Amino acid sequence: NQKAIIIGSGIAGLAAAIRLTTKGYQVEVFESNAYPGGKLSEIQIGSYRFDAGPSLFTLPEQIEELFLIAGRNPADHFQYSKLDIVCHYFWEDGKTVKAYADLNKFAEEVETKLGEPAENVRKALKKSAYIYEHLAPLFMHRSLHQWNTWVNLTALKSYLKMGKLGIFTTMNAANEKLFVQGKMVQLFNRYATYNGSNPYQTPATLNIIPHLEFNIGAFFPKNGMHDITLSLYRLAVDLGINFHFNSKVEEVLVDKNTAIGVLVNNEEIHADLVINNMDMVNAYKSILKKQKQPTKLLDQPKSSSALIFYWGIKRAFPELGLHNILFSDDYQMEFDHIFSKGSICHDPTVYINITSVCKDDDAPNGCMNWFTMINVPNNQGQDWDKLIEEARSSIIAKINRVLKTDIESLIEVEEILDPRTIECKTSSANGALYGNSSNNRYAAFLRHANYSSEIKNLYFCGGSVHPGGGIPLCLLSAKIMAEMIET
Ligand code: FAD
């Protein structure tokens, strides 16, 4: 059998390992951490369990596909359910909205609660479906770096619709046209944060995202988000894939412009293919530092990062669900701080993810596990200790105002994740969550391809390369990469 080495066991690394094994490769995965999953991991603090990174799960069929190609019945290995309420939204003036998965119910809810005509919501989601239908086949499911992506009937149909796909306007401008209420504009602008971008700069094309959440659905894995990692890891082990943990790759070995293996713990390990799942920017700075650098791609602005407080809360809040948003009063100022000032505003939008609502053993009886997160700039060497202290006070003050509580007195355990620790734990450049930002209309073309144009037999997958960050796109990166490889 031909041998493939995968550097990193993030979600895309796991998917790549499974895909190449099913193509007949003998696969070895080298992972610098002691555990698989990269950003998709978990932490346990006392009797509280937290999903450490991603919390929103869409397109579960992508996980199922990996079981199917391996000849397994997905339902025997990975279970999940569809959410009835996608998110609970709160504003400081006391207004609240439940984003029901049922489109008509959601449209009625915003008409009653916010005065937004139900028809506008239906129109917005129809538009979102339209963008998805025309752009997903081109930008999500295929390499942008192969001629046959651009010369086919699907591509031709999309070119004809370019004007209607939001490429020439910003997400905010498009949403201001669609909705009459500022709160609805804010609610739909939030989707820019799903890939770490700024709704006041990113093209309206990103209005594709609500389609995933509303028209297709948001889901929760029965055993938490980390079970995505665990179930794929178990499948990989079952398929005979060899994992080496605590094994940091030091260099990709290249001979005559061909990748021939990796250097790990001063040992040369040879293979026919090398697949890099490590963040592309840091990979070029370290394990590919002797190779030609794709400078333009490396210099692209990165997505935002996150500041997370994992809090064990010794009380239940019945008004909260799995996903909760406490909106800032001035959204534009918030993004201005993140993307222009490299700072955090005094009134950030607070996201609280509480898996114990769906999985009750994640917190003791009558308690909740709060993953409390705000979007923050990526790491540019700011004084994070100071920023974190100030942000913690702003977050607590906001929660107290909106939920009419004294949250500090209810925090039983605490751990913090910030851009510096995200970079340390997963090697992601500047601690950015999603690789490059999508703040300009050319961003899709300025991501690294799923292969190296300079080095034969070297491939790339993961959130820092095409088609982008977030679980669904990472899984597609592994699929596009595997489809390029001939058996
Ligand atoms: P990563 O998870 O980045 O893993 C890369 C792996 O490579 C790591 O395990 C690392 O240790 C390993 N590695 C690095 N260097 C080396 C080396 N030299 N040798 C060996 N191994 C190495 N996405 C969503 O879809 N929904 C969400 O709700 C969401 N929320 C998020 C919240 C947070 C706080 C974070 C951090 C991310 C979030 N994301 C979300 C984004 C999502 O987590 C990522 O896009 C995705 O998990 C990245 O996967 P990846 O395959 O690129 O690898």
PDB file of N, CA and C in Angstrom, residues 178-246:
ATOM      1  N   LEU A 178     -33.187  44.667   3.563  1.00  0.00           N
ATOM      2  CA  LEU A 178     -34.170  43.600   3.757  1.00  0.00           C
ATOM      3  C   LEU A 178     -35.106  43.851   4.934  1.00  0.00           C
ATOM      4  N   PHE A 179     -34.557  44.449   6.009  1.00  0.00           N
ATOM      5  CA  PHE A 179     -35.336  44.559   7.249  1.00  0.00           C
ATOM      6  C   PHE A 179     -35.625  46.007   7.611  1.00  0.00           C
ATOM      7  N   VAL A 180     -36.756  46.208   8.306  1.00  0.00           N
ATOM      8  CA  VAL A 180     -37.069  47.571   8.743  1.00  0.00           C
ATOM      9  C   VAL A 180     -36.585  47.821  10.177  1.00  0.00           C
ATOM     10  N   GLN A 181     -36.428  46.775  10.952  1.00  0.00           N
ATOM     11  CA  GLN A 181     -36.036  46.945  12.352  1.00  0.00           C
ATOM     12  C   GLN A 181     -34.536  46.737  12.543  1.00  0.00           C
ATOM     13  N   GLY A 182     -33.902  47.676  13.246  1.00  0.00           N
ATOM     14  CA  GLY A 182     -32.463  47.593  13.508  1.00  0.00           C
ATOM     15  C   GLY A 182     -32.082  46.286  14.195  1.00  0.00           C
ATOM     16  N   LYS A 183     -32.949  45.783  15.061  1.00  0.00           N
ATOM     17  CA  LYS A 183     -32.612  44.554  15.790  1.00  0.00           C
ATOM     18  C   LYS A 183     -32.538  43.346  14.848  1.00  0.00           C
ATOM     19  N   MET A 184     -33.363  43.370  13.797  1.00  0.00           N
ATOM     20  CA  MET A 184     -33.306  42.267  12.827  1.00  0.00           C
ATOM     21  C   MET A 184     -32.043  42.362  11.972  1.00  0.00           C
ATOM     22  N   VAL A 185     -31.649  43.603  11.649  1.00  0.00           N
ATOM     23  CA  VAL A 185     -30.408  43.790  10.895  1.00  0.00           C
ATOM     24  C   VAL A 185     -29.266  43.220  11.737  1.00  0.00           C
ATOM     25  N   GLN A 186     -29.284  43.550  13.031  1.00  0.00           N
ATOM     26  CA  GLN A 186     -28.227  43.074  13.928  1.00  0.00           C
ATOM     27  C   GLN A 186     -28.223  41.544  14.004  1.00  0.00           C
ATOM     28  N   LEU A 187     -29.418  40.970  14.131  1.00  0.00           N
ATOM     29  CA  LEU A 187     -29.517  39.510  14.241  1.00  0.00           C
ATOM     30  C   LEU A 187     -28.934  38.823  13.001  1.00  0.00           C
ATOM     31  N   PHE A 188     -29.246  39.370  11.828  1.00  0.00           N
ATOM     32  CA  PHE A 188     -28.720  38.750  10.604  1.00  0.00           C
ATOM     33  C   PHE A 188     -27.263  39.148  10.343  1.00  0.00           C
ATOM     34  N   ASN A 189     -26.833  40.316  10.821  1.00  0.00           N
ATOM     35  CA  ASN A 189     -25.419  40.690  10.685  1.00  0.00           C
ATOM     36  C   ASN A 189     -24.524  39.752  11.489  1.00  0.00           C
ATOM     37  N   ARG A 190     -25.075  39.177  12.539  1.00  0.00           N
ATOM     38  CA  ARG A 190     -24.260  38.320  13.403  1.00  0.00           C
ATOM     39  C   ARG A 190     -23.675  37.128  12.642  1.00  0.00           C
ATOM     40  N   TYR A 191     -24.312  36.755  11.535  1.00  0.00           N
ATOM     41  CA  TYR A 191     -23.810  35.581  10.809  1.00  0.00           C
ATOM     42  C   TYR A 191     -22.393  35.800  10.260  1.00  0.00           C
ATOM     43  N   ALA A 192     -21.973  37.068  10.146  1.00  0.00           N
ATOM     44  CA  ALA A 192     -20.589  37.316   9.697  1.00  0.00           C
ATOM     45  C   ALA A 192     -19.599  36.737  10.699  1.00  0.00           C
ATOM     46  N   THR A 193     -20.014  36.680  11.963  1.00  0.00           N
ATOM     47  CA  THR A 193     -19.081  36.184  12.994  1.00  0.00           C
ATOM     48  C   THR A 193     -18.888  34.672  12.887  1.00  0.00           C
ATOM     49  N   TYR A 194     -19.740  34.000  12.102  1.00  0.00           N
ATOM     50  CA  TYR A 194     -19.616  32.543  11.972  1.00  0.00           C
ATOM     51  C   TYR A 194     -18.350  32.156  11.229  1.00  0.00           C
ATOM     52  N   ASN A 195     -17.746  33.107  10.529  1.00  0.00           N
ATOM     53  CA  ASN A 195     -16.396  32.806  10.039  1.00  0.00           C
ATOM     54  C   ASN A 195     -15.429  33.919  10.402  1.00  0.00           C
ATOM     55  N   GLY A 196     -15.742  34.588  11.511  1.00  0.00           N
ATOM     56  CA  GLY A 196     -14.798  35.556  12.075  1.00  0.00           C
ATOM     57  C   GLY A 196     -14.635  36.817  11.257  1.00  0.00           C
ATOM     58  N   SER A 197     -15.719  37.265  10.582  1.00  0.00           N
ATOM     59  CA  SER A 197     -15.620  38.450   9.735  1.00  0.00           C
ATOM     60  C   SER A 197     -16.437  39.612  10.301  1.00  0.00           C
ATOM     61  N   ASN A 198     -16.379  40.738   9.589  1.00  0.00           N
ATOM     62  CA  ASN A 198     -17.020  41.972  10.028  1.00  0.00           C
ATOM     63  C   ASN A 198     -18.215  42.276   9.111  1.00  0.00           C
ATOM     64  N   PRO A 199     -19.434  42.272   9.632  1.00  0.00           N
ATOM     65  CA  PRO A 199     -20.601  42.449   8.751  1.00  0.00           C
ATOM     66  C   PRO A 199     -20.627  43.785   8.022  1.00  0.00           C
ATOM     67  N   TYR A 200     -19.852  44.762   8.537  1.00  0.00           N
ATOM     68  CA  TYR A 200     -19.837  46.084   7.891  1.00  0.00           C
ATOM     69  C   TYR A 200     -18.822  46.133   6.740  1.00  0.00           C
ATOM     70  N   GLN A 201     -18.056  45.039   6.579  1.00  0.00           N
ATOM     71  CA  GLN A 201     -17.083  44.983   5.479  1.00  0.00           C
ATOM     72  C   GLN A 201     -17.302  43.768   4.572  1.00  0.00           C
ATOM     73  N   THR A 202     -17.731  42.671   5.177  1.00  0.00           N
ATOM     74  CA  THR A 202     -17.803  41.418   4.423  1.00  0.00           C
ATOM     75  C   THR A 202     -18.903  41.491   3.359  1.00  0.00           C
ATOM     76  N   PRO A 203     -18.683  40.890   2.178  1.00  0.00           N
ATOM     77  CA  PRO A 203     -19.731  40.962   1.154  1.00  0.00           C
ATOM     78  C   PRO A 203     -21.011  40.247   1.581  1.00  0.00           C
ATOM     79  N   ALA A 204     -22.131  40.708   1.046  1.00  0.00           N
ATOM     80  CA  ALA A 204     -23.438  40.141   1.400  1.00  0.00           C
ATOM     81  C   ALA A 204     -23.543  38.680   0.984  1.00  0.00           C
ATOM     82  N   THR A 205     -22.575  38.204   0.234  1.00  0.00           N
ATOM     83  CA  THR A 205     -22.530  36.783  -0.134  1.00  0.00           C
ATOM     84  C   THR A 205     -22.592  35.907   1.121  1.00  0.00           C
ATOM     85  N   LEU A 206     -22.052  36.437   2.220  1.00  0.00           N
ATOM     86  CA  LEU A 206     -22.053  35.638   3.454  1.00  0.00           C
ATOM     87  C   LEU A 206     -23.452  35.491   4.046  1.00  0.00           C
ATOM     88  N   ASN A 207     -24.429  36.165   3.435  1.00  0.00           N
ATOM     89  CA  ASN A 207     -25.825  35.913   3.832  1.00  0.00           C
ATOM     90  C   ASN A 207     -26.248  34.499   3.439  1.00  0.00           C
ATOM     91  N   ILE A 208     -25.322  33.743   2.924  1.00  0.00           N
ATOM     92  CA  ILE A 208     -25.506  32.311   2.657  1.00  0.00           C
ATOM     93  C   ILE A 208     -25.669  31.553   3.994  1.00  0.00           C
ATOM     94  N   ILE A 209     -25.060  32.069   5.068  1.00  0.00           N
ATOM     95  CA  ILE A 209     -24.962  31.294   6.317  1.00  0.00           C
ATOM     96  C   ILE A 209     -26.319  31.010   6.997  1.00  0.00           C
ATOM     97  N   PRO A 210     -27.225  32.021   7.090  1.00  0.00           N
ATOM     98  CA  PRO A 210     -28.512  31.704   7.732  1.00  0.00           C
ATOM     99  C   PRO A 210     -29.244  30.537   7.068  1.00  0.00           C
ATOM    100  N   HIS A 211     -28.961  30.319   5.790  1.00  0.00           N
ATOM    101  CA  HIS A 211     -29.608  29.182   5.101  1.00  0.00           C
ATOM    102  C   HIS A 211     -29.274  27.867   5.817  1.00  0.00           C
ATOM    103  N   LEU A 212     -28.014  27.739   6.219  1.00  0.00           N
ATOM    104  CA  LEU A 212     -27.612  26.508   6.895  1.00  0.00           C
ATOM    105  C   LEU A 212     -28.404  26.336   8.179  1.00  0.00           C
ATOM    106  N   GLU A 213     -28.502  27.434   8.958  1.00  0.00           N
ATOM    107  CA  GLU A 213     -29.105  27.332  10.286  1.00  0.00           C
ATOM    108  C   GLU A 213     -30.629  27.174  10.230  1.00  0.00           C
ATOM    109  N   PHE A 214     -31.282  27.948   9.344  1.00  0.00           N
ATOM    110  CA  PHE A 214     -32.752  27.921   9.331  1.00  0.00           C
ATOM    111  C   PHE A 214     -33.321  26.945   8.311  1.00  0.00           C
ATOM    112  N   ASN A 215     -32.817  27.024   7.077  1.00  0.00           N
ATOM    113  CA  ASN A 215     -33.456  26.195   6.046  1.00  0.00           C
ATOM    114  C   ASN A 215     -33.017  24.737   6.135  1.00  0.00           C
ATOM    115  N   ILE A 216     -31.766  24.517   6.589  1.00  0.00           N
ATOM    116  CA  ILE A 216     -31.301  23.129   6.708  1.00  0.00           C
ATOM    117  C   ILE A 216     -31.395  22.668   8.164  1.00  0.00           C
ATOM    118  N   GLY A 217     -30.886  23.480   9.084  1.00  0.00           N
ATOM    119  CA  GLY A 217     -31.065  23.131  10.495  1.00  0.00           C
ATOM    120  C   GLY A 217     -29.788  23.206  11.309  1.00  0.00           C
ATOM    121  N   ALA A 218     -29.975  23.452  12.614  1.00  0.00           N
ATOM    122  CA  ALA A 218     -28.862  23.402  13.564  1.00  0.00           C
ATOM    123  C   ALA A 218     -29.081  22.176  14.437  1.00  0.00           C
ATOM    124  N   PHE A 219     -28.000  21.535  14.810  1.00  0.00           N
ATOM    125  CA  PHE A 219     -28.094  20.223  15.474  1.00  0.00           C
ATOM    126  C   PHE A 219     -27.236  20.192  16.732  1.00  0.00           C
ATOM    127  N   PHE A 220     -27.476  19.168  17.547  1.00  0.00           N
ATOM    128  CA  PHE A 220     -26.609  18.972  18.707  1.00  0.00           C
ATOM    129  C   PHE A 220     -26.261  17.486  18.802  1.00  0.00           C
ATOM    130  N   PRO A 221     -24.967  17.168  18.813  1.00  0.00           N
ATOM    131  CA  PRO A 221     -24.590  15.759  18.958  1.00  0.00           C
ATOM    132  C   PRO A 221     -25.000  15.263  20.346  1.00  0.00           C
ATOM    133  N   LYS A 222     -25.555  14.069  20.401  1.00  0.00           N
ATOM    134  CA  LYS A 222     -26.109  13.553  21.654  1.00  0.00           C
ATOM    135  C   LYS A 222     -25.088  13.638  22.807  1.00  0.00           C
ATOM    136  N   ASN A 223     -23.834  13.369  22.496  1.00  0.00           N
ATOM    137  CA  ASN A 223     -22.817  13.394  23.553  1.00  0.00           C
ATOM    138  C   ASN A 223     -21.952  14.644  23.526  1.00  0.00           C
ATOM    139  N   GLY A 224     -22.485  15.726  22.961  1.00  0.00           N
ATOM    140  CA  GLY A 224     -21.739  16.981  22.934  1.00  0.00           C
ATOM    141  C   GLY A 224     -20.894  17.107  21.673  1.00  0.00           C
ATOM    142  N   MET A 225     -20.424  18.348  21.427  1.00  0.00           N
ATOM    143  CA  MET A 225     -19.643  18.613  20.215  1.00  0.00           C
ATOM    144  C   MET A 225     -18.381  17.759  20.157  1.00  0.00           C
ATOM    145  N   HIS A 226     -17.784  17.542  21.325  1.00  0.00           N
ATOM    146  CA  HIS A 226     -16.531  16.779  21.333  1.00  0.00           C
ATOM    147  C   HIS A 226     -16.727  15.361  20.804  1.00  0.00           C
ATOM    148  N   ASP A 227     -17.971  14.890  20.826  1.00  0.00           N
ATOM    149  CA  ASP A 227     -18.230  13.542  20.308  1.00  0.00           C
ATOM    150  C   ASP A 227     -18.007  13.461  18.794  1.00  0.00           C
ATOM    151  N   ILE A 228     -18.032  14.612  18.123  1.00  0.00           N
ATOM    152  CA  ILE A 228     -17.709  14.605  16.683  1.00  0.00           C
ATOM    153  C   ILE A 228     -16.270  14.110  16.549  1.00  0.00           C
ATOM    154  N   THR A 229     -15.388  14.706  17.348  1.00  0.00           N
ATOM    155  CA  THR A 229     -13.980  14.284  17.334  1.00  0.00           C
ATOM    156  C   THR A 229     -13.861  12.819  17.748  1.00  0.00           C
ATOM    157  N   LEU A 230     -14.471  12.486  18.890  1.00  0.00           N
ATOM    158  CA  LEU A 230     -14.281  11.135  19.422  1.00  0.00           C
ATOM    159  C   LEU A 230     -14.801  10.063  18.478  1.00  0.00           C
ATOM    160  N   SER A 231     -15.984  10.318  17.885  1.00  0.00           N
ATOM    161  CA  SER A 231     -16.549   9.262  17.043  1.00  0.00           C
ATOM    162  C   SER A 231     -15.698   9.080  15.770  1.00  0.00           C
ATOM    163  N   LEU A 232     -15.176  10.200  15.217  1.00  0.00           N
ATOM    164  CA  LEU A 232     -14.314  10.063  14.030  1.00  0.00           C
ATOM    165  C   LEU A 232     -12.977   9.430  14.402  1.00  0.00           C
ATOM    166  N   TYR A 233     -12.482   9.766  15.582  1.00  0.00           N
ATOM    167  CA  TYR A 233     -11.212   9.169  16.031  1.00  0.00           C
ATOM    168  C   TYR A 233     -11.386   7.653  16.198  1.00  0.00           C
ATOM    169  N   ARG A 234     -12.519   7.259  16.823  1.00  0.00           N
ATOM    170  CA  ARG A 234     -12.775   5.814  17.009  1.00  0.00           C
ATOM    171  C   ARG A 234     -12.867   5.113  15.657  1.00  0.00           C
ATOM    172  N   LEU A 235     -13.556   5.758  14.713  1.00  0.00           N
ATOM    173  CA  LEU A 235     -13.674   5.162  13.373  1.00  0.00           C
ATOM    174  C   LEU A 235     -12.287   5.011  12.747  1.00  0.00           C
ATOM    175  N   ALA A 236     -11.474   6.048  12.883  1.00  0.00           N
ATOM    176  CA  ALA A 236     -10.133   6.023  12.294  1.00  0.00           C
ATOM    177  C   ALA A 236      -9.303   4.881  12.886  1.00  0.00           C
ATOM    178  N   VAL A 237      -9.355   4.742  14.199  1.00  0.00           N
ATOM    179  CA  VAL A 237      -8.581   3.674  14.861  1.00  0.00           C
ATOM    180  C   VAL A 237      -9.086   2.315  14.374  1.00  0.00           C
ATOM    181  N   ASP A 238     -10.413   2.213  14.281  1.00  0.00           N
ATOM    182  CA  ASP A 238     -11.027   0.974  13.829  1.00  0.00           C
ATOM    183  C   ASP A 238     -10.589   0.622  12.396  1.00  0.00           C
ATOM    184  N   LEU A 239     -10.323   1.656  11.600  1.00  0.00           N
ATOM    185  CA  LEU A 239      -9.892   1.415  10.212  1.00  0.00           C
ATOM    186  C   LEU A 239      -8.401   1.103  10.130  1.00  0.00           C
ATOM    187  N   GLY A 240      -7.732   1.130  11.288  1.00  0.00           N
ATOM    188  CA  GLY A 240      -6.304   0.773  11.306  1.00  0.00           C
ATOM    189  C   GLY A 240      -5.361   1.963  11.140  1.00  0.00           C
ATOM    190  N   ILE A 241      -5.918   3.168  11.264  1.00  0.00           N
ATOM    191  CA  ILE A 241      -5.055   4.354  11.134  1.00  0.00           C
ATOM    192  C   ILE A 241      -4.209   4.488  12.403  1.00  0.00           C
ATOM    193  N   ASN A 242      -2.933   4.775  12.205  1.00  0.00           N
ATOM    194  CA  ASN A 242      -1.992   4.881  13.319  1.00  0.00           C
ATOM    195  C   ASN A 242      -1.866   6.316  13.794  1.00  0.00           C
ATOM    196  N   PHE A 243      -2.142   6.573  15.078  1.00  0.00           N
ATOM    197  CA  PHE A 243      -2.009   7.935  15.617  1.00  0.00           C
ATOM    198  C   PHE A 243      -0.774   8.017  16.501  1.00  0.00           C
ATOM    199  N   HIS A 244      -0.004   9.089  16.313  1.00  0.00           N
ATOM    200  CA  HIS A 244       1.149   9.337  17.185  1.00  0.00           C
ATOM    201  C   HIS A 244       0.884  10.658  17.892  1.00  0.00           C
ATOM    202  N   PHE A 245       0.547  10.593  19.190  1.00  0.00           N
ATOM    203  CA  PHE A 245       0.296  11.839  19.934  1.00  0.00           C
ATOM    204  C   PHE A 245       1.606  12.342  20.535  1.00  0.00           C
ATOM    205  N   ASN A 246       1.567  13.585  21.044  1.00  0.00           N
ATOM    206  CA  ASN A 246       2.786  14.233  21.566  1.00  0.00           C
ATOM    207  C   ASN A 246       3.913  14.127  20.537  1.00  0.00           C
TER     208      ASN A 246
END
